[in-house]
GROMACS .gro file of C-alpha atoms in nm:
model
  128
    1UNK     CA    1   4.838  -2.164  -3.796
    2UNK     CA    2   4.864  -2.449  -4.012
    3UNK     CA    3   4.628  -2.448  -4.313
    4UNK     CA    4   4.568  -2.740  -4.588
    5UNK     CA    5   4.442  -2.652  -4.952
    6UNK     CA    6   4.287  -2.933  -5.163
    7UNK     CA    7   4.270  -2.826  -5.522
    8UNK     CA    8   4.217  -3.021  -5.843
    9UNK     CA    9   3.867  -3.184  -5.806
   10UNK     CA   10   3.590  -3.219  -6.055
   11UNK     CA   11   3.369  -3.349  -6.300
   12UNK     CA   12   3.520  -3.662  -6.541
   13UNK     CA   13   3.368  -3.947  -6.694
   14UNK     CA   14   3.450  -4.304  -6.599
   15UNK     CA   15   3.803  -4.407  -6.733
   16UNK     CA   16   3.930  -4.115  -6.681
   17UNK     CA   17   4.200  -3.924  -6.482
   18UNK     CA   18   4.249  -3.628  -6.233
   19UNK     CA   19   4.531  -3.471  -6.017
   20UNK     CA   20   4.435  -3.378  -5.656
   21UNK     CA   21   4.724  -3.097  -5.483
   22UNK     CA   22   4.708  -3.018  -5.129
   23UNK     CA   23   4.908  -2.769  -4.975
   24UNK     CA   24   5.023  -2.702  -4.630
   25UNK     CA   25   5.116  -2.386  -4.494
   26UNK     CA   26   5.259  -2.328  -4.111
   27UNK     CA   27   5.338  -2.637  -4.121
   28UNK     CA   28   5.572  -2.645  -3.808
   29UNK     CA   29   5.719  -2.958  -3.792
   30UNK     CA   30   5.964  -3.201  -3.971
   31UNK     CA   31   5.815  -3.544  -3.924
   32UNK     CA   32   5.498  -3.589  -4.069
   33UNK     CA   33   5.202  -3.812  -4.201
   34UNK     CA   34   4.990  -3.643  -4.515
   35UNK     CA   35   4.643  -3.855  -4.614
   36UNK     CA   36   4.375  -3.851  -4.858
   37UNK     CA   37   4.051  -3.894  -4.742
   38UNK     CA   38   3.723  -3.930  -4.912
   39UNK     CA   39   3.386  -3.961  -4.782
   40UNK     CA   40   3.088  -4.051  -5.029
   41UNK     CA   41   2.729  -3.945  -4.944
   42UNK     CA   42   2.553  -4.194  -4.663
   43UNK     CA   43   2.908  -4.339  -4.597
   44UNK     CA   44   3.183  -4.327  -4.363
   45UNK     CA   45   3.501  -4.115  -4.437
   46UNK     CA   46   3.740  -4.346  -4.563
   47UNK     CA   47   4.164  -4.320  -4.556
   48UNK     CA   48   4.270  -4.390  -4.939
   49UNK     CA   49   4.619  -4.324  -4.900
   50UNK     CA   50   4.915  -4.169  -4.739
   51UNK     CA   51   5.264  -4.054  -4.754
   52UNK     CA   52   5.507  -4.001  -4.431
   53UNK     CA   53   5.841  -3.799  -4.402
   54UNK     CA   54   6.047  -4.088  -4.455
   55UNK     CA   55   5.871  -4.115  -4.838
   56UNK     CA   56   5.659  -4.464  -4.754
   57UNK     CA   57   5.321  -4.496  -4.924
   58UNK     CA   58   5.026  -4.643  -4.854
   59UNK     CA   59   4.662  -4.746  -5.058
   60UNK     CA   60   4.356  -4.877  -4.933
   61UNK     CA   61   4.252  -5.188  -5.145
   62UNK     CA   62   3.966  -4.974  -5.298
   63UNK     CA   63   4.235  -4.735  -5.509
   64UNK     CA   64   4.554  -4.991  -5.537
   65UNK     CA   65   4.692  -4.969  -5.892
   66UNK     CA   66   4.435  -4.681  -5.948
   67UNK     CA   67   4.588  -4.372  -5.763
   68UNK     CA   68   4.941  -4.311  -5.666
   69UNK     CA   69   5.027  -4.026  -5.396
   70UNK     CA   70   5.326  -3.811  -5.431
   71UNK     CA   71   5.524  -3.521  -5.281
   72UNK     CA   72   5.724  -3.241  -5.374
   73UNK     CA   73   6.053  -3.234  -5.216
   74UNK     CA   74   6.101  -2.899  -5.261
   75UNK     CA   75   5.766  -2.816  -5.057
   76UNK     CA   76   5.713  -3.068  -4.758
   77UNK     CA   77   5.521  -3.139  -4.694
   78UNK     CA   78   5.232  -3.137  -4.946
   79UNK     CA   79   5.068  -3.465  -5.127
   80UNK     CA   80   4.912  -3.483  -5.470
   81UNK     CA   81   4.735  -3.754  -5.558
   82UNK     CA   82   4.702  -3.887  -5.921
   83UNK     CA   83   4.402  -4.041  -5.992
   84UNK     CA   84   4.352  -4.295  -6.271
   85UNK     CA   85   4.078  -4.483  -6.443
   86UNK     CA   86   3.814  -4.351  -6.218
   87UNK     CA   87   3.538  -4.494  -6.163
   88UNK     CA   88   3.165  -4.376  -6.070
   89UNK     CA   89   3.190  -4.509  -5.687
   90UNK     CA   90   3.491  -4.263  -5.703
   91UNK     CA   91   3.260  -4.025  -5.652
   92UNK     CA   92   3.321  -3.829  -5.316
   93UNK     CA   93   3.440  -3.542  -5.141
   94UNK     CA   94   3.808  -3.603  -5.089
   95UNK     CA   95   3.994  -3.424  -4.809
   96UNK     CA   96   4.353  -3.383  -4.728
   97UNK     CA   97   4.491  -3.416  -4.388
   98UNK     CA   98   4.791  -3.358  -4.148
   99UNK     CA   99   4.993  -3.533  -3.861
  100UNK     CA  100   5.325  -3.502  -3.739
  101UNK     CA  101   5.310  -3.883  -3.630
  102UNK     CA  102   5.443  -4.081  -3.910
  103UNK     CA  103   5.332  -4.417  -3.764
  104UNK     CA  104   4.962  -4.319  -3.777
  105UNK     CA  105   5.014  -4.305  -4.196
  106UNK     CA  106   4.921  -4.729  -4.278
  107UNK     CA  107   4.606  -4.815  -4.379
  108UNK     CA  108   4.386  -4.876  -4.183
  109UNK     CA  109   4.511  -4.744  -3.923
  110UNK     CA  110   4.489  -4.407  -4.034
  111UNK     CA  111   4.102  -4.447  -4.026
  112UNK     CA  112   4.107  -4.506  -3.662
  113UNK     CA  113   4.358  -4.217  -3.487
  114UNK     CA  114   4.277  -3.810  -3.507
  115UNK     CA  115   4.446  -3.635  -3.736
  116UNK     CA  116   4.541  -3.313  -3.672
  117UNK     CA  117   4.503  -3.084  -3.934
  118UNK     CA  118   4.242  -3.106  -4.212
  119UNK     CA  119   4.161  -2.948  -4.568
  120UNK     CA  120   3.755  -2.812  -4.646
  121UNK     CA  121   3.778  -3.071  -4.930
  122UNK     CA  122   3.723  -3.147  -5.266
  123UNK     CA  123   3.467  -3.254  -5.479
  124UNK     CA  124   3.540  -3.555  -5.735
  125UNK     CA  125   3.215  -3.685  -5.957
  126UNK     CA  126   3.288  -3.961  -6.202
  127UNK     CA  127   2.985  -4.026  -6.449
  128UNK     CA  128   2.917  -4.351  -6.614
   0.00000   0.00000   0.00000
């Protein structure tokens, strides 16, 4: 049974930084697509970015130059995301997902196929 653990959300103040972790476990096979999701209250669940097998990245426009996604090499497949000058419509539950299917990683087409496996979530708040 594959499972996905988001871990690293919280409370910060605008300008400044956290590191999301997600972690996969049963994971069973070698290709694969890892996302970051978020969804804000009242809005559609967004894709913010994504990193496939083959170690290509992608960024909505929304967190470009802001966040950067990442993997350990040693544990695919998981995805971190680091999260810079943060900003109050940051705000949002962010989830992690799963796919074997590399080609579903871009954005936006991430935002429009089922992924399979999903995190609960984790809650980011950025204060003015």
């Amino acid at each position: 049974q594959v499972q996905l653990v988001e871990s690293g959300g919280g409370s910060v103040q605008a300008g400044g930084s956290l590191r999301l972790s997600c972690a996969a476990s049963g994971y069973p096979y070698s290709s694969y697509c890892m996302g970051w999701f978020r969804q804000a209250p009242g809005k559609e669940r967004e894709g913010i970015a994504t990193i496939d097998s083959d170690g290509s990245t992608s960024y909505a426009d929304s967190v470009k130059g802001r966040f950067t996604i990442s993997e350990d090499n040693a544990k695919k497949p998981t995805a971190y995301l680091q999260m810079n000058s943060l900003r109050p419509e940051d705000t949002a539950m962010y989830y992690c997902a799963a796919d074997p299917f590399p080609w579903r990683c871009p954005i936006p087409t991430i935002n429009s196929v089922p992924m399979d496996y999903w995190g609960k979530g984790t809650l980011v708040s950025v204060s003015s």
